[in-house]
Amino acid sequence: MPLDLCKTPWNVQKICEEATMKELNADLQRAVRQGASVPREYRLQAPGEEVELTGMRRHDALNGRAGEVLSRVADDQGFLLVRVQLPEGAKNMKIQPRCLKPIRHPKDGRPRGGRLTGFVDMYHDHPEAAASVVSSRPPTARSALSAAASSVLRQNPAEETSRLV
C-alpha cells in the first residue's frame, strides 16, 4: 500500500491551524451578529502588576477594587494569587485572569509581558519545578540563556581558547 504523502506532520499542523482560525473567526462573527461585546485578547498579568477586578459575578462588591498580582503562573484550577485592597486591609485572594484588568499609567515605560526565549527544565523528573525564561529584549538581542547554553554545550573550553590564539 503506498504512503499517503499528504499526511505529513507539517500538513496536519497547517490543517489544524486553519480549522482553529475558522472556528475563532466564526465565534467572533457570531458575537458581533448577536450584539455581544467582542472578546478581548488573552493577556497574562505579570507579578507586581496593578490590576482592577472586573466581571466578578459571585462577589459583585469586589468589582472595581484595585489589586496587585502576586503569582507568576496560574494554579491547577487556573487562578492567580492577587492582593486585593479592601477597607479593612489587604487580602490575598485567588482570582481568574479574565477578571483582571491591567491598570497602567500612559507614561509607564515598563515593557508589557515579554517574549518567551527558552524553557529551562531544572529537574527532569519534576515538571512542576521547570521555569520559563522571559525576555523583554528584541528577538535580535542575544539572551543570557543562549550564552549560558553555548557555554554548557562546549565540550572542552581549553580547546576553544587554543583555536582563538
Backbone as CSV, one residue per row, in Angstrom:
resi,resn,N_x,N_y,N_z,CA_x,CA_y,CA_z,C_x,C_y,C_z
1,MET,0.841,-1.169,0.000,0.000,0.000,0.000,0.896,1.245,0.000
2,PRO,0.703,2.178,-0.931,1.562,3.370,-0.998,1.276,4.327,0.165
3,LEU,2.320,5.057,0.531,2.189,6.045,1.598,1.371,7.243,1.120
4,ASP,0.562,7.781,2.000,-0.184,8.997,1.704,0.697,10.173,2.102
5,LEU,1.310,10.823,1.115,2.254,11.896,1.388,1.575,13.190,1.819
6,CYS,0.260,13.256,1.728,-0.468,14.454,2.171,-0.556,14.530,3.685
7,LYS,-0.348,13.417,4.368,-0.488,13.389,5.821,0.867,13.526,6.512
8,THR,1.601,14.542,6.122,2.863,14.829,6.798,2.567,15.655,8.046
9,PRO,3.450,15.654,9.024,3.210,16.470,10.226,2.990,17.951,9.898
10,TRP,3.709,18.465,8.914,3.547,19.871,8.528,2.130,20.132,8.016
11,ASN,1.641,19.267,7.139,0.294,19.452,6.594,-0.769,19.309,7.674
12,VAL,-0.599,18.356,8.578,-1.565,18.174,9.664,-1.597,19.423,10.539
13,GLN,-0.427,19.990,10.837,-0.368,21.210,11.642,-1.070,22.357,10.929
14,LYS,-0.826,22.526,9.635,-1.459,23.604,8.876,-2.974,23.433,8.840
15,ILE,-3.449,22.217,8.688,-4.890,21.956,8.669,-5.499,22.314,10.020
16,CYS,-4.821,21.936,11.112,-5.320,22.276,12.457,-5.320,23.782,12.682
17,GLU,-4.276,24.484,12.228,-4.220,25.939,12.376,-5.363,26.609,11.624
18,GLU,-5.612,26.167,10.387,-6.690,26.754,9.593,-8.048,26.481,10.220
19,ALA,-8.254,25.264,10.725,-9.531,24.930,11.363,-9.734,25.766,12.625
20,THR,-8.666,25.969,13.391,-8.760,26.782,14.608,-9.087,28.231,14.266
21,MET,-8.425,28.783,13.249,-8.701,30.166,12.847,-10.135,30.316,12.350
22,LYS,-10.634,29.333,11.591,-12.023,29.388,11.126,-12.986,29.386,12.303
23,GLU,-12.705,28.546,13.300,-13.574,28.467,14.470,-13.558,29.778,15.261
24,LEU,-12.370,30.353,15.453,-12.273,31.622,16.178,-12.988,32.744,15.431
25,ASN,-12.823,32.793,14.105,-13.498,33.817,13.312,-15.004,33.637,13.340
26,ALA,-15.475,32.387,13.302,-16.918,32.132,13.368,-17.477,32.568,14.718
27,ASP,-16.758,32.295,15.805,-17.201,32.740,17.134,-17.254,34.260,17.214
28,LEU,-16.264,34.923,16.639,-16.225,36.379,16.647,-17.394,36.955,15.849
29,GLN,-17.634,36.399,14.656,-18.749,36.874,13.825,-20.083,36.649,14.523
30,ARG,-20.239,35.511,15.188,-21.474,35.212,15.916,-21.686,36.221,17.037
31,ALA,-20.618,36.557,17.756,-20.721,37.536,18.841,-21.108,38.912,18.302
32,VAL,-20.543,39.295,17.151,-20.863,40.594,16.556,-22.315,40.618,16.084
33,ARG,-22.783,39.538,15.450,-24.175,39.474,14.972,-25.170,39.543,16.115
34,GLN,-24.842,38.917,17.247,-25.754,38.894,18.387,-25.650,40.162,19.228
35,GLY,-24.760,41.061,18.869,-24.622,42.318,19.598,-23.817,42.199,20.875
36,ALA,-23.185,41.067,21.086,-22.360,40.882,22.285,-21.047,41.644,22.121
37,SER,-20.386,41.871,23.219,-19.099,42.551,23.148,-18.068,41.609,22.541
38,VAL,-17.149,42.185,21.819,-16.096,41.397,21.177,-15.148,40.910,22.260
39,PRO,-14.853,39.588,22.300,-13.938,39.088,23.337,-12.557,39.708,23.179
40,ARG,-11.967,40.104,24.313,-10.646,40.717,24.263,-9.574,39.643,24.152
41,GLU,-8.423,40.074,23.697,-7.287,39.166,23.586,-6.873,38.717,24.982
42,TYR,-6.409,37.484,25.075,-5.968,36.961,26.369,-4.568,37.479,26.659
43,ARG,-4.402,38.103,27.811,-3.101,38.635,28.212,-2.761,38.123,29.602
44,LEU,-1.553,37.668,29.756,-1.101,37.237,31.079,-0.703,38.457,31.892
45,GLN,-1.018,38.431,33.159,-0.638,39.511,34.060,0.708,39.156,34.681
46,ALA,1.556,40.138,34.799,2.886,39.932,35.363,2.855,40.151,36.874
47,PRO,3.702,39.442,37.641,3.764,39.683,39.086,4.151,41.134,39.370
48,GLY,3.484,41.710,40.364,3.735,43.100,40.713,2.898,44.084,39.918
49,GLU,2.183,43.609,38.916,1.367,44.490,38.089,0.082,44.863,38.829
50,GLU,-0.272,46.139,38.764,-1.506,46.602,39.389,-2.675,46.284,38.464
51,VAL,-3.749,45.767,39.046,-4.920,45.377,38.265,-6.190,45.887,38.940
52,GLU,-7.258,45.920,38.151,-8.584,46.245,38.662,-9.451,45.013,38.472
53,LEU,-10.224,44.657,39.478,-11.101,43.494,39.396,-12.370,43.874,38.638
54,THR,-12.692,43.108,37.608,-13.890,43.352,36.804,-14.538,42.020,36.471
55,GLY,-15.835,42.031,36.259,-16.544,40.831,35.824,-16.715,39.775,36.889
56,MET,-16.628,40.151,38.151,-16.820,39.194,39.246,-18.324,39.014,39.443
57,ARG,-18.830,37.801,39.217,-20.268,37.546,39.322,-20.690,37.170,40.732
58,ARG,-19.923,36.361,41.385,-20.287,35.912,42.735,-19.954,36.945,43.808
59,HIS,-18.972,37.779,43.546,-18.546,38.792,44.522,-18.631,40.166,43.859
60,ASP,-19.846,40.645,43.644,-20.041,41.929,42.970,-19.371,43.083,43.710
61,ALA,-19.274,42.988,45.027,-18.687,44.071,45.818,-17.202,44.267,45.503
62,LEU,-16.560,43.246,44.938,-15.133,43.358,44.624,-14.881,44.034,43.279
63,ASN,-15.901,44.145,42.435,-15.717,44.800,41.135,-15.266,46.240,41.336
64,GLY,-14.225,46.625,40.606,-13.685,47.975,40.711,-12.588,48.124,41.747
65,ARG,-12.353,47.110,42.550,-11.290,47.167,43.565,-9.921,47.038,42.893
66,ALA,-8.927,47.668,43.488,-7.555,47.583,42.991,-6.862,46.400,43.641
67,GLY,-5.906,45.840,42.924,-5.137,44.722,43.449,-3.764,44.663,42.814
68,GLU,-2.961,43.741,43.313,-1.615,43.528,42.786,-1.415,42.036,42.572
69,VAL,-0.966,41.657,41.383,-0.739,40.250,41.059,0.489,39.769,41.824
70,LEU,0.337,38.638,42.526,1.439,38.079,43.311,2.063,36.866,42.645
71,SER,1.257,36.031,41.990,1.778,34.778,41.430,2.190,34.961,39.976
72,ARG,3.186,34.188,39.588,3.701,34.245,38.229,2.895,33.349,37.293
73,VAL,2.439,32.215,37.805,1.672,31.272,36.992,0.376,30.929,37.707
74,ALA,-0.597,30.489,36.927,-1.880,30.095,37.498,-1.749,28.740,38.183
75,ASP,-2.609,28.494,39.177,-2.599,27.204,39.861,-3.338,26.165,39.016
76,ASP,-3.571,24.971,39.574,-4.200,23.884,38.824,-5.606,24.229,38.343
77,GLN,-6.312,25.085,39.066,-7.670,25.470,38.676,-7.682,26.710,37.783
78,GLY,-6.531,27.288,37.485,-6.444,28.440,36.600,-6.544,29.783,37.294
79,PHE,-6.367,29.832,38.607,-6.487,31.077,39.354,-5.112,31.686,39.620
80,LEU,-5.057,33.026,39.642,-3.854,33.755,40.026,-4.029,34.293,41.439
81,LEU,-2.937,34.374,42.182,-2.977,34.938,43.526,-2.831,36.454,43.410
82,VAL,-3.811,37.183,43.965,-3.853,38.641,43.862,-4.060,39.229,45.256
83,ARG,-3.301,40.273,45.599,-3.518,41.003,46.852,-4.528,42.105,46.549
84,VAL,-5.734,41.981,47.136,-6.834,42.913,46.884,-6.909,43.912,48.029
85,GLN,-7.039,45.200,47.683,-7.164,46.258,48.682,-8.619,46.365,49.120
86,LEU,-8.896,46.076,50.391,-10.235,46.157,50.970,-10.241,47.244,52.045
87,PRO,-11.435,47.722,52.457,-11.488,48.757,53.512,-10.821,48.313,54.816
88,GLU,-10.910,47.030,55.144,-10.304,46.545,56.386,-8.843,46.137,56.212
89,GLY,-8.290,46.322,55.031,-6.888,45.985,54.778,-6.748,45.123,53.539
90,ALA,-5.519,44.778,53.215,-5.256,43.954,52.035,-5.514,42.484,52.348
91,LYS,-6.011,41.760,51.335,-6.286,40.332,51.495,-5.830,39.614,50.228
92,ASN,-5.119,38.494,50.394,-4.693,37.688,49.253,-5.840,36.785,48.828
93,MET,-6.190,36.842,47.532,-7.310,36.064,47.010,-6.902,35.409,45.699
94,LYS,-7.533,34.269,45.397,-7.337,33.601,44.116,-8.410,34.109,43.159
95,ILE,-7.986,34.625,41.997,-8.906,35.237,41.045,-8.553,34.755,39.645
96,GLN,-9.582,34.550,38.822,-9.372,34.128,37.445,-8.754,35.270,36.638
97,PRO,-7.819,34.957,35.725,-7.164,36.011,34.937,-8.142,36.843,34.105
98,ARG,-9.268,36.268,33.693,-10.225,37.023,32.872,-10.869,38.158,33.651
99,CYS,-10.807,38.104,34.975,-11.413,39.136,35.829,-10.415,40.227,36.210
100,LEU,-9.231,40.210,35.631,-8.198,41.187,35.970,-7.955,42.128,34.797
101,LYS,-8.126,43.414,35.035,-7.882,44.427,34.010,-6.640,45.206,34.433
102,PRO,-5.595,45.254,33.591,-4.369,45.956,33.980,-4.614,47.454,34.184
103,ILE,-3.996,48.009,35.212,-4.040,49.454,35.460,-2.647,49.974,35.139
104,ARG,-2.533,50.728,34.069,-1.231,51.258,33.669,-1.378,52.733,33.336
105,HIS,-0.469,53.506,33.853,-0.440,54.928,33.541,0.109,55.080,32.126
106,PRO,-0.387,56.048,31.342,0.113,56.216,29.968,1.617,56.441,29.890
107,LYS,2.221,57.007,30.940,3.662,57.262,30.921,4.475,56.099,31.472
108,ASP,3.814,55.001,31.797,4.515,53.835,32.333,5.339,53.212,31.210
109,GLY,6.659,53.285,31.338,7.543,52.815,30.279,7.969,51.368,30.396
110,ARG,7.497,50.674,31.435,7.901,49.279,31.601,7.343,48.432,30.465
111,PRO,8.120,47.464,29.981,7.592,46.593,28.927,6.454,45.735,29.454
112,ARG,5.458,45.514,28.632,4.292,44.699,28.995,4.588,43.270,28.610
113,GLY,4.646,42.368,29.579,4.909,40.960,29.283,6.328,40.791,28.787
114,GLY,6.534,39.897,27.878,7.853,39.642,27.333,7.775,38.585,26.260
115,ARG,8.910,38.204,25.774,8.986,37.210,24.716,9.607,35.949,25.313
116,LEU,8.951,34.811,25.116,9.473,33.557,25.640,10.684,33.179,24.807
117,THR,11.856,33.144,25.452,13.081,32.863,24.714,13.603,31.460,24.944
118,GLY,13.107,30.778,25.947,13.579,29.429,26.197,12.811,28.791,27.318
119,PHE,12.984,27.509,27.465,12.327,26.782,28.543,13.388,25.975,29.252
120,VAL,13.550,26.216,30.540,14.587,25.557,31.322,13.923,24.527,32.219
121,ASP,14.219,23.256,32.005,13.686,22.186,32.841,14.746,21.886,33.893
122,MET,14.592,22.483,35.071,15.620,22.379,36.102,15.712,20.975,36.680
123,TYR,14.595,20.325,36.810,14.562,18.969,37.335,13.780,18.128,36.339
124,HIS,14.472,17.262,35.645,13.840,16.486,34.579,12.668,15.655,35.086
125,ASP,12.767,15.120,36.295,11.705,14.273,36.823,10.579,15.070,37.464
126,HIS,10.779,16.368,37.685,9.772,17.199,38.350,9.357,18.338,37.427
127,PRO,8.362,18.131,36.547,7.985,19.193,35.614,7.436,20.436,36.301
128,GLU,6.922,20.299,37.543,6.399,21.475,38.229,7.516,22.427,38.646
129,ALA,8.756,21.953,38.653,9.881,22.806,39.022,10.493,23.486,37.802
130,ALA,9.986,23.192,36.609,10.506,23.798,35.395,10.128,25.272,35.362
131,ALA,10.949,26.063,34.693,10.696,27.505,34.655,10.826,28.019,33.237
132,SER,10.012,28.999,32.886,10.118,29.670,31.599,11.078,30.835,31.751
133,VAL,11.794,31.133,30.688,12.699,32.265,30.689,12.099,33.305,29.761
134,VAL,11.767,34.469,30.297,11.118,35.510,29.510,12.057,36.692,29.391
135,SER,12.127,37.249,28.197,12.980,38.393,27.946,12.161,39.489,27.292
136,SER,12.435,40.736,27.651,11.751,41.846,27.003,12.643,42.463,25.929
137,ARG,13.775,41.851,25.664,14.664,42.330,24.616,14.071,42.006,23.250
138,PRO,14.485,42.745,22.219,14.052,42.377,20.873,14.627,41.020,20.494
139,PRO,13.998,40.299,19.542,14.455,38.954,19.219,15.864,38.901,18.658
140,THR,16.416,40.026,18.187,17.765,40.003,17.636,18.828,40.013,18.724
141,ALA,18.458,40.456,19.917,19.429,40.508,21.012,19.737,39.104,21.505
142,ARG,20.969,38.893,21.902,21.369,37.585,22.402,21.030,37.503,23.876
143,SER,20.267,36.507,24.244,19.832,36.394,25.637,20.901,35.719,26.482
144,ALA,20.770,35.912,27.781,21.697,35.280,28.721,21.551,33.771,28.665
145,LEU,20.336,33.306,28.373,20.105,31.869,28.276,20.907,31.269,27.135
146,SER,20.924,31.936,25.963,21.668,31.374,24.846,23.166,31.411,25.125
147,ALA,23.645,32.444,25.831,25.060,32.497,26.186,25.409,31.371,27.145
148,ALA,24.532,31.146,28.118,24.778,30.063,29.072,24.706,28.715,28.381
149,ALA,23.746,28.570,27.466,23.596,27.301,26.760,24.815,27.027,25.894
150,SER,25.341,28.058,25.219,26.504,27.822,24.373,27.724,27.466,25.211
151,SER,27.849,28.053,26.420,28.995,27.699,27.254,28.858,26.287,27.804
152,VAL,27.621,25.853,28.064,27.400,24.499,28.566,27.643,23.481,27.459
153,LEU,27.315,23.857,26.217,27.427,22.916,25.109,28.865,22.707,24.651
154,ARG,29.765,23.590,25.020,31.167,23.405,24.636,31.727,22.167,25.317
155,GLN,32.375,21.329,24.547,32.932,20.100,25.095,34.164,20.391,25.940
156,ASN,35.060,21.179,25.387,36.316,21.443,26.070,36.649,22.927,25.907
157,PRO,36.435,23.751,26.932,36.706,25.179,26.805,38.166,25.481,26.482
158,ALA,39.108,24.674,26.972,40.526,24.907,26.690,40.802,24.733,25.206
159,GLU,40.113,23.779,24.580,40.294,23.542,23.154,39.842,24.759,22.352
160,GLU,38.746,25.397,22.778,38.236,26.549,22.054,39.179,27.744,22.200
161,THR,39.752,27.950,23.382,40.673,29.069,23.563,41.960,28.844,22.777
162,SER,42.375,27.591,22.617,43.588,27.334,21.847,43.367,27.633,20.368
163,ARG,42.115,27.463,19.891,41.826,27.789,18.496,41.838,29.298,18.275
164,LEU,41.488,30.076,19.302,41.442,31.523,19.164,42.826,32.150,19.176
165,VAL,43.807,31.475,19.788,45.159,32.033,19.926,45.971,31.826,18.690
